[in-house]
XYZ file of C-alpha atoms in Angstrom:
604
model
C 0.000 0.000 0.000
C 1.560 3.354 -0.949
C 2.178 5.879 1.803
C 0.024 8.994 1.942
C 1.434 12.292 0.792
C 3.296 14.510 3.191
C 0.955 16.363 5.546
C 0.490 19.926 4.457
C -1.819 22.640 5.725
C -4.389 21.699 3.063
C -4.118 18.003 3.909
C -4.675 18.750 7.574
C -7.816 20.670 6.747
C -9.069 17.869 4.516
C -8.339 15.132 7.039
C -11.063 16.380 9.391
C -13.812 15.343 6.956
C -12.348 12.961 4.439
C -10.452 10.627 6.773
C -13.427 9.932 9.017
C -14.179 6.233 8.441
C -17.661 6.186 10.019
C -20.772 5.957 7.786
C -22.110 9.277 6.509
C -25.534 10.152 5.118
C -25.942 10.993 1.468
C -26.907 14.531 2.351
C -23.617 15.141 4.164
C -21.665 13.449 1.370
C -23.088 15.792 -1.252
C -22.361 18.823 0.940
C -18.564 18.308 0.818
C -16.464 20.497 -1.479
C -14.691 19.193 -4.606
C -11.346 20.070 -3.056
C -12.032 17.747 -0.175
C -13.070 14.859 -2.429
C -10.031 15.279 -4.679
C -7.575 14.579 -1.879
C -9.552 11.753 -0.202
C -7.600 8.454 -0.107
C -9.345 5.725 -2.105
C -8.829 2.763 0.257
C -11.033 4.388 2.922
C -14.052 4.647 0.668
C -14.079 1.058 -0.505
C -13.268 -0.826 2.712
C -16.254 -1.551 5.009
C -14.127 -2.749 7.915
C -13.359 0.640 9.574
C -17.109 1.069 10.221
C -16.637 -1.094 13.333
C -13.748 0.972 14.793
C -14.354 4.135 16.808
C -13.626 7.266 14.805
C -10.600 8.978 16.294
C -10.876 11.914 13.913
C -13.636 13.517 16.007
C -11.146 14.343 18.797
C -8.587 15.747 16.355
C -11.386 17.645 14.664
C -12.202 19.458 17.860
C -8.508 20.065 18.658
C -7.743 21.413 15.199
C -10.305 24.181 15.564
C -8.404 25.693 18.508
C -4.761 24.741 17.771
C -2.332 26.384 15.379
C -1.820 25.282 11.792
C 1.351 23.326 12.596
C -0.285 21.483 15.484
C -3.244 20.633 13.242
C -0.895 19.245 10.624
C 0.929 17.042 13.142
C -2.337 15.729 14.630
C -3.743 14.905 11.222
C -0.617 12.956 10.262
C -0.690 10.987 13.510
C -4.390 10.215 13.108
C -3.850 9.064 9.545
C -1.024 6.723 10.575
C -3.147 5.177 13.324
C -6.031 4.583 10.942
C -3.718 2.944 8.385
C -2.334 0.576 11.006
C -5.812 -0.313 12.279
C -7.049 -1.036 8.750
C -4.088 -3.299 7.968
C -4.415 -5.191 11.264
C -8.160 -5.664 10.786
C -7.698 -6.932 7.222
C -5.043 -9.418 8.334
C -7.086 -10.982 11.167
C -10.578 -10.857 9.674
C -12.063 -13.428 7.270
C -11.262 -12.464 3.702
C -14.149 -10.932 1.809
C -15.654 -12.851 -1.117
C -14.501 -10.288 -3.601
C -12.886 -6.932 -3.040
C -13.774 -4.030 -5.275
C -10.631 -2.110 -6.179
C -10.985 1.626 -6.259
C -9.379 3.677 -9.004
C -6.499 5.864 -7.907
C -7.668 9.194 -9.300
C -11.199 9.379 -7.841
C -13.266 12.064 -9.507
C -15.674 14.214 -7.470
C -18.711 12.607 -9.094
C -17.536 9.039 -8.494
C -16.516 9.780 -4.920
C -19.866 11.398 -4.184
C -21.725 8.439 -5.678
C -19.794 5.938 -3.525
C -20.329 7.890 -0.362
C -24.021 8.333 -0.996
C -24.647 4.610 -1.445
C -22.523 3.421 1.451
C -24.777 4.837 4.243
C -27.845 3.107 2.741
C -26.241 -0.301 3.142
C -24.744 0.465 6.544
C -27.809 1.961 8.247
C -31.096 1.384 6.330
C -33.387 1.624 9.347
C -33.438 5.422 9.792
C -34.218 5.963 6.107
C -37.048 3.432 5.801
C -38.644 3.805 9.228
C -40.871 6.780 8.469
C -42.668 5.593 5.297
C -42.810 1.942 6.360
C -45.159 2.505 9.290
C -48.248 3.812 7.425
C -47.621 1.468 4.497
C -47.646 -1.579 6.743
C -50.765 -0.417 8.530
C -52.779 0.181 5.368
C -51.647 -3.027 3.728
C -52.698 -5.175 6.661
C -55.714 -3.366 8.024
C -57.358 -0.983 5.585
C -58.548 -0.852 1.996
C -59.278 1.999 -0.375
C -62.899 1.951 -1.533
C -63.844 3.923 -4.647
C -67.530 4.839 -4.332
C -69.880 5.065 -7.275
C -72.421 7.875 -7.425
C -75.387 5.559 -6.905
C -73.992 4.484 -3.518
C -74.002 8.073 -2.265
C -77.464 8.738 -3.693
C -78.758 5.523 -2.099
C -77.286 6.215 1.357
C -75.985 9.761 1.990
C -74.076 8.620 5.080
C -72.327 5.779 3.224
C -68.935 7.498 3.494
C -69.073 6.911 7.253
C -69.990 3.201 6.994
C -66.557 1.782 6.167
C -64.992 1.940 9.662
C -61.171 1.985 9.407
C -61.022 1.901 5.596
C -60.315 4.838 3.287
C -62.721 6.363 0.753
C -61.866 7.786 -2.665
C -64.247 9.985 -4.684
C -63.407 10.520 -8.367
C -64.068 13.910 -9.894
C -66.788 12.516 -12.166
C -68.713 11.391 -9.057
C -68.799 14.970 -7.791
C -70.030 16.085 -11.203
C -72.857 13.545 -11.128
C -73.816 14.586 -7.589
C -74.115 18.156 -8.792
C -76.365 17.041 -11.669
C -78.742 15.108 -9.368
C -79.152 17.658 -6.577
C -82.008 19.577 -8.208
C -85.594 18.560 -7.583
C -87.874 17.312 -4.804
C -87.340 13.584 -5.259
C -85.658 11.291 -2.760
C -82.597 11.077 -5.004
C -82.270 14.870 -5.134
C -82.580 15.148 -1.340
C -79.903 12.525 -0.867
C -77.630 14.322 -3.315
C -77.938 17.578 -1.389
C -77.332 15.739 1.879
C -74.088 14.259 0.535
C -72.924 17.706 -0.577
C -73.577 19.103 2.895
C -71.659 16.262 4.542
C -68.658 16.760 2.268
C -68.730 20.494 2.911
C -68.781 19.876 6.678
C -65.723 17.631 6.422
C -63.815 20.231 4.409
C -64.760 23.052 6.805
C -63.698 21.008 9.831
C -60.205 20.575 8.326
C -59.535 23.791 6.453
C -55.770 23.527 6.937
C -55.608 19.944 5.637
C -54.363 19.117 2.169
C -56.982 17.342 0.042
C -54.269 15.322 -1.651
C -53.212 13.860 1.709
C -56.804 13.111 2.718
C -59.431 14.280 5.199
C -60.109 12.453 8.433
C -63.630 11.012 8.373
C -64.034 11.364 12.139
C -63.448 15.133 12.052
C -67.190 15.888 11.885
C -68.124 13.709 14.872
C -68.422 10.227 13.316
C -66.109 8.442 15.725
C -66.766 5.048 14.184
C -65.010 6.095 10.950
C -61.251 6.170 11.447
C -60.208 6.204 7.800
C -59.559 9.083 5.414
C -61.487 10.624 2.527
C -59.533 11.306 -0.663
C -60.623 13.430 -3.605
C -59.226 13.172 -7.093
C -57.014 16.250 -7.301
C -54.874 15.370 -10.349
C -55.602 13.602 -13.649
C -54.912 9.873 -13.536
C -53.379 7.909 -16.391
C -55.293 4.767 -17.308
C -55.892 2.636 -20.358
C -59.278 1.056 -20.971
C -60.316 -1.028 -23.972
C -61.186 1.007 -27.047
C -64.665 -0.539 -27.093
C -65.605 1.346 -23.907
C -66.672 4.969 -24.583
C -64.260 7.221 -22.742
C -66.842 9.944 -22.158
C -69.201 7.778 -20.125
C -69.112 8.380 -16.378
C -69.081 4.696 -15.447
C -66.063 4.030 -17.669
C -64.208 7.001 -16.206
C -64.753 5.597 -12.711
C -63.424 2.229 -13.898
C -60.375 4.021 -15.268
C -59.791 5.715 -11.912
C -59.932 2.342 -10.168
C -57.447 0.920 -12.655
C -55.031 3.823 -12.147
C -55.293 3.656 -8.357
C -54.612 -0.076 -8.333
C -51.453 0.513 -10.343
C -50.349 3.311 -8.017
C -51.225 1.446 -4.797
C -49.914 -1.947 -5.844
C -48.409 -3.685 -2.846
C -49.508 -0.919 -0.495
C -53.302 -0.892 -0.304
C -56.134 -2.880 -1.852
C -58.372 -0.761 -4.141
C -62.002 -1.915 -4.474
C -64.935 -0.433 -6.394
C -68.267 -0.183 -4.542
C -71.361 0.248 -6.712
C -75.077 -0.531 -6.633
C -75.039 -0.914 -10.416
C -74.879 -4.621 -11.274
C -73.731 -4.006 -14.853
C -70.883 -1.801 -13.677
C -69.717 -4.483 -11.251
C -69.776 -7.018 -14.074
C -67.718 -4.722 -16.316
C -65.232 -4.136 -13.506
C -64.731 -7.860 -12.995
C -64.350 -8.336 -16.746
C -61.483 -5.826 -16.637
C -59.877 -7.614 -13.700
C -60.925 -4.985 -11.145
C -62.442 -6.033 -7.793
C -65.980 -4.732 -7.287
C -68.513 -5.173 -4.497
C -72.093 -4.248 -3.750
C -72.895 -1.772 -0.992
C -74.080 -4.159 1.704
C -74.283 -1.862 4.700
C -77.936 -1.092 3.977
C -78.867 -4.759 4.157
C -80.146 -6.009 7.471
C -79.485 -9.597 6.370
C -77.412 -11.094 3.595
C -79.732 -14.084 3.349
C -83.506 -13.755 3.587
C -83.759 -17.259 5.038
C -82.039 -16.007 8.201
C -84.853 -13.563 8.971
C -86.339 -13.822 12.427
C -89.577 -15.853 12.234
C -90.995 -14.970 15.655
C -91.714 -18.605 16.606
C -89.580 -21.468 17.859
C -90.279 -25.198 17.784
C -89.284 -26.890 21.034
C -87.424 -30.215 20.743
C -89.080 -33.525 21.539
C -87.051 -33.918 24.747
C -87.839 -30.383 25.900
C -89.386 -31.362 29.228
C -86.502 -33.708 30.034
C -83.845 -31.088 29.333
C -85.700 -28.273 31.111
C -84.453 -27.566 34.640
C -86.082 -25.946 37.668
C -89.561 -26.130 36.141
C -92.250 -24.257 38.058
C -95.856 -23.511 37.099
C -98.678 -21.330 38.450
C -102.011 -19.822 37.463
C -102.680 -16.110 37.200
C -105.562 -14.290 35.523
C -106.843 -17.404 33.793
C -103.461 -18.072 32.203
C -100.840 -20.700 33.015
C -97.207 -19.661 33.528
C -94.082 -21.811 33.426
C -90.669 -20.855 34.774
C -87.740 -22.970 33.621
C -84.044 -22.857 32.845
C -81.454 -24.904 31.026
C -79.753 -24.965 27.614
C -83.111 -25.078 25.815
C -83.758 -21.464 26.830
C -80.647 -20.045 25.161
C -82.189 -19.137 21.740
C -85.375 -17.635 23.199
C -86.248 -13.938 22.913
C -88.877 -11.732 24.546
C -92.318 -12.039 22.885
C -91.180 -15.042 20.896
C -93.760 -17.775 20.521
C -92.753 -21.348 21.325
C -94.702 -24.497 20.650
C -94.299 -28.119 21.667
C -96.092 -30.749 19.626
C -95.267 -34.420 20.080
C -97.382 -37.529 19.514
C -98.897 -38.904 22.689
C -98.108 -35.769 24.746
C -100.133 -32.599 25.406
C -99.183 -29.710 23.149
C -97.956 -26.371 24.432
C -98.367 -22.976 22.754
C -96.809 -20.205 24.825
C -95.085 -16.843 24.628
C -91.826 -15.805 26.262
C -92.754 -12.985 28.642
C -89.636 -12.654 30.781
C -85.950 -13.556 30.578
C -83.681 -13.269 33.604
C -80.193 -14.676 33.135
C -80.878 -18.266 31.999
C -84.403 -18.456 33.411
C -87.406 -17.761 31.187
C -91.088 -17.377 31.938
C -93.609 -18.784 29.453
C -97.260 -17.714 29.303
C -99.903 -19.837 27.616
C -101.932 -18.249 24.825
C -105.572 -17.602 24.233
C -106.906 -20.026 21.669
C -108.384 -17.865 18.915
C -109.079 -20.938 16.813
C -112.091 -21.596 19.051
C -115.412 -19.974 18.186
C -115.606 -18.654 21.757
C -112.615 -16.385 21.169
C -113.196 -15.064 17.669
C -112.058 -11.585 16.685
C -114.848 -9.741 14.864
C -116.048 -13.097 13.582
C -112.583 -14.248 12.482
C -110.970 -17.393 13.895
C -107.417 -18.598 13.495
C -107.090 -21.453 11.039
C -103.521 -22.476 11.876
C -100.898 -22.123 14.566
C -99.199 -19.020 13.140
C -102.502 -17.167 12.774
C -103.221 -17.869 16.435
C -99.846 -16.390 17.357
C -100.584 -13.320 15.199
C -104.005 -12.685 16.756
C -102.491 -12.890 20.244
C -100.019 -10.201 19.242
C -102.634 -8.002 17.597
C -104.986 -8.158 20.602
C -102.302 -7.563 23.257
C -102.448 -3.953 24.519
C -98.852 -4.158 25.803
C -97.476 -4.729 22.301
C -97.088 -1.444 20.415
C -95.429 -2.649 17.218
C -96.360 -5.796 15.262
C -94.843 -7.058 12.023
C -96.471 -9.775 9.928
C -94.824 -11.415 6.944
C -96.000 -14.234 4.731
C -96.953 -15.214 1.237
C -100.133 -14.106 -0.497
C -103.337 -15.363 1.094
C -102.029 -15.996 4.623
C -104.562 -13.584 6.157
C -102.329 -10.678 7.129
C -104.664 -7.842 6.157
C -107.834 -9.623 7.304
C -106.518 -10.361 10.806
C -105.060 -6.870 11.243
C -108.319 -5.229 10.157
C -110.493 -7.530 12.291
C -108.346 -6.896 15.382
C -108.471 -3.161 14.709
C -112.279 -3.067 14.388
C -112.650 -5.118 17.565
C -110.428 -2.786 19.594
C -111.866 0.422 18.104
C -115.616 -0.325 18.039
C -115.989 -2.906 20.822
C -113.243 -2.302 23.364
C -112.752 1.382 22.432
C -109.058 1.056 23.108
C -108.224 3.186 20.076
C -110.143 6.048 18.511
C -109.833 5.123 14.841
C -107.984 3.027 12.290
C -105.491 4.717 9.968
C -104.500 2.688 6.935
C -101.757 3.481 4.437
C -99.561 1.682 1.984
C -96.684 2.252 -0.408
C -98.077 3.439 -3.743
C -95.840 1.327 -5.954
C -97.603 -0.101 -8.968
C -96.972 -3.589 -10.282
C -97.101 -2.593 -13.961
C -97.233 0.692 -15.848
C -98.348 3.769 -13.946
C -101.888 4.901 -14.764
C -101.034 8.564 -14.250
C -102.549 11.183 -11.952
C -105.741 10.398 -10.059
C -108.491 12.970 -9.442
C -110.203 13.822 -6.183
C -109.191 14.276 -2.555
C -106.464 12.430 -0.692
C -108.733 9.512 0.201
C -110.175 9.381 -3.321
C -106.687 9.276 -4.786
C -105.783 6.440 -2.404
C -108.982 4.539 -3.182
C -107.626 2.488 -6.105
C -104.694 1.449 -3.933
C -106.974 0.204 -1.173
C -108.708 -2.590 -3.003
C -107.532 -5.037 -0.323
C -109.280 -2.935 2.318
C -112.567 -2.992 0.439
C -112.393 -6.744 -0.099
C -111.742 -7.482 3.571
C -114.381 -5.005 4.778
C -116.916 -6.692 2.569
C -116.057 -10.033 4.124
C -116.152 -8.663 7.679
C -119.428 -6.770 7.156
C -121.522 -9.734 6.053
C -119.595 -12.534 7.755
C -118.422 -15.848 6.460
C -121.959 -17.250 6.458
C -123.568 -14.170 4.928
C -125.681 -13.379 8.023
C -124.495 -10.386 10.096
C -126.727 -11.462 12.975
C -124.296 -14.279 13.756
C -122.134 -11.781 15.623
C -125.017 -10.078 17.311
C -123.762 -6.714 16.069
C -125.714 -3.664 14.986
C -122.762 -1.920 13.326
C -123.412 -1.094 9.709
C -120.962 -0.800 6.865
C -121.123 3.026 7.072
C -120.189 2.959 10.765
C -117.212 0.771 10.025
C -116.001 3.042 7.272
C -116.442 6.116 9.453
C -113.784 4.764 11.813
C -111.286 3.983 9.064
C -109.166 6.774 7.579
C -107.065 6.265 4.485
C -103.925 8.416 4.435
C -101.118 8.875 1.974
C -97.529 8.313 3.047
C -96.467 11.499 1.274
C -98.051 13.643 4.000
C -96.962 11.675 7.073
C -93.867 13.658 8.009
C -94.424 15.903 11.022
C -97.646 14.208 12.161
C -98.283 12.557 15.538
C -100.901 9.823 15.964
C -102.567 9.678 19.391
C -104.507 6.534 20.378
C -104.613 5.333 16.787
C -104.493 1.853 15.276
C -102.180 2.276 12.269
C -101.973 -0.385 9.548
C -99.121 -0.163 7.018
C -99.877 -2.528 4.162
C -97.377 -3.669 1.518
C -94.538 -2.579 3.800
C -92.022 -4.656 1.822
C -91.885 -1.806 -0.732
C -90.654 0.723 1.835
C -87.044 1.733 2.286
C -85.538 1.725 5.793
C -85.709 5.513 5.843
C -89.414 5.535 4.943
C -90.091 2.868 7.554
C -88.372 4.968 10.193
C -90.442 7.998 9.188
C -93.718 6.096 9.614
C -92.881 4.343 12.889
C -91.729 7.563 14.540
C -95.188 9.103 13.951
C -96.581 7.008 16.817
C -97.717 8.932 19.876
C -99.011 7.710 23.258
C -101.480 4.837 23.021
C -100.814 4.109 19.336
C -100.291 0.663 17.864
C -98.590 0.132 14.490
C -98.935 -2.996 12.364
C -96.603 -3.519 9.391
C -97.489 -6.234 6.892
C -95.923 -7.422 3.696
C -94.670 -10.227 1.522
C -90.915 -10.092 0.985
C -91.334 -12.199 -2.132
C -93.328 -9.432 -3.882
C -91.085 -6.366 -3.813
C -91.977 -3.916 -6.595
C -89.720 -0.989 -5.620
C -86.627 -0.733 -7.837
C -83.243 -1.269 -6.133
C -84.883 -2.934 -3.110
C -84.226 -6.564 -2.221
C -85.273 -8.844 0.594
C -82.160 -7.919 2.512
C -82.489 -4.136 2.100
C -86.267 -3.782 2.472
C -87.591 -1.568 5.243
C -89.748 -4.428 6.510
C -86.704 -6.671 6.940
C -84.934 -3.777 8.619
C -87.761 -3.311 11.140
C -88.115 -7.030 11.899
C -84.408 -7.428 12.575
C -84.042 -4.302 14.715
C -87.193 -4.765 16.847
C -86.732 -8.443 17.747
C -86.355 -8.925 21.465
C -87.983 -5.612 22.418
C -90.619 -6.230 25.141
C -93.267 -4.121 23.339
C -92.941 -5.566 19.849
C -93.594 -8.884 18.172
C -93.219 -10.589 14.836
C -94.809 -13.615 13.217
C -94.029 -15.161 9.860
C -97.216 -16.757 8.515
C -96.450 -20.013 6.785
C -99.619 -21.425 5.228
C -102.002 -19.699 2.859
C -105.712 -19.777 3.677
C -107.180 -17.733 0.822
C -107.957 -20.640 -1.474
C -106.344 -23.799 -2.718
C -105.636 -22.087 -6.029
C -103.817 -19.141 -4.416
C -101.933 -21.456 -2.072
C -100.727 -23.672 -4.905
C -99.781 -20.659 -7.070
C -97.641 -19.225 -4.248
C -95.648 -22.429 -4.120
C -95.098 -23.215 -7.790
C -94.941 -19.785 -9.456
């Protein structure tokens, strides 16, 4: 190894920076002057061994700032000699490297700067990669980036707060479509304006935030949303097939998803969320993940809907523990515990039917820890306990009439196929409690005005006259109740005429329900399967003191566009009210209208 040049005043000044063998950052390496890099010895830049030895230049560096020029020169020479000896001793005792990279003798400033800038990355990578690695790891493992279609926002204005810890991205074309749909008095226009107000509130709450970095979704008070909201602030480069028109909004959203997936590859999963089935199919055809907006669905599978009744096993009495019974008010009560009581809910009807043993039809009235109290039912299938001349023809109808006639139950939901007697039982129970027991002042009946086929246009007359064609089911059932099953009204011993019955029944339109309060009313909501959850909430919250609401519908006959069994307002109400002590639900199983209607419900 050749000896270094004789120490001069310039060499002493250079030795303070160039002869330091510890790792330097690239920023410090680029800050050195060309004069310093010209005189730097080449063996120090290529050998990694001195990184393990303590740098003695730091002490000479401090001494050189206060000593004279001659003392600085002597100290630099001594320090250089010690470093040379340490390098040679280390190279002799250490294991030989696989392959040494010889350094050229005349190192240029550019080459020396390049070597010094790459050496710190290999020696100490942790400080450089620690800052960006933390959010990248979090988003890759825990959060996704959901690109929302316009129809999701118009369907549920609060959908941006329904994704918990995940991030939301809104393309610019989505904002344009929101602006185009905000005019008008329809439900879609109201939802569009509501979305605009929510976005404006988020921006106002974080005025100093950069939209490109993202807005915190919990800034406006939605603590359940911990993700961020991103807007498209720059044009994105994407390539879609030439067969897709580039000017169409749906294709532009697909292009945004494609560009984001390319930019976020390996960092964050990008998923399109849309209520448009065709758009989801196109996205999957392009290799882009797409999902439906499922937050508005109470249940993913309609078969999992709460039925309101529970069949007890054949060995129920053997598995039941601590069984007690007593009589009160003409009813029998049973108190029991055990594993058979685990699936029971308040106001759920249970039945035990086994050959050779007495049957049991009861309702769960109380649950304390693992102990339940069952109350036997009134048998409305007997002619002694008819309701306005109507008797239950099967087990589920008996359960429904017990719910409808119970004054402690304020909210009743009835589901079932066509011809199961939903409207007839609700109307008969209402007439009995309004005209006979005078528990309620009048019956208010309404329904969703969704036509099965083409709309017939505007209808003349008052509110009730306009609702008349929609209330054909009411007229049919009133005709049956007025003359009785046998055609002789004297069978009931009643003097009420058809005009008296109609005077206690008011037909109202759902369009004018907002802001009203019903006091001591018996409210019947027919065809409730065509209501959205928001409309259902509007109707149920109209109930005042002493009011009972009955919602009926067939989830297999939904006529409202974009509504399914899982997202219907009736499904929403059944799922949310189960287990409440003042509500009940029964799913009617067997049709009783006629054998033709019953068979058609099964095979068609």
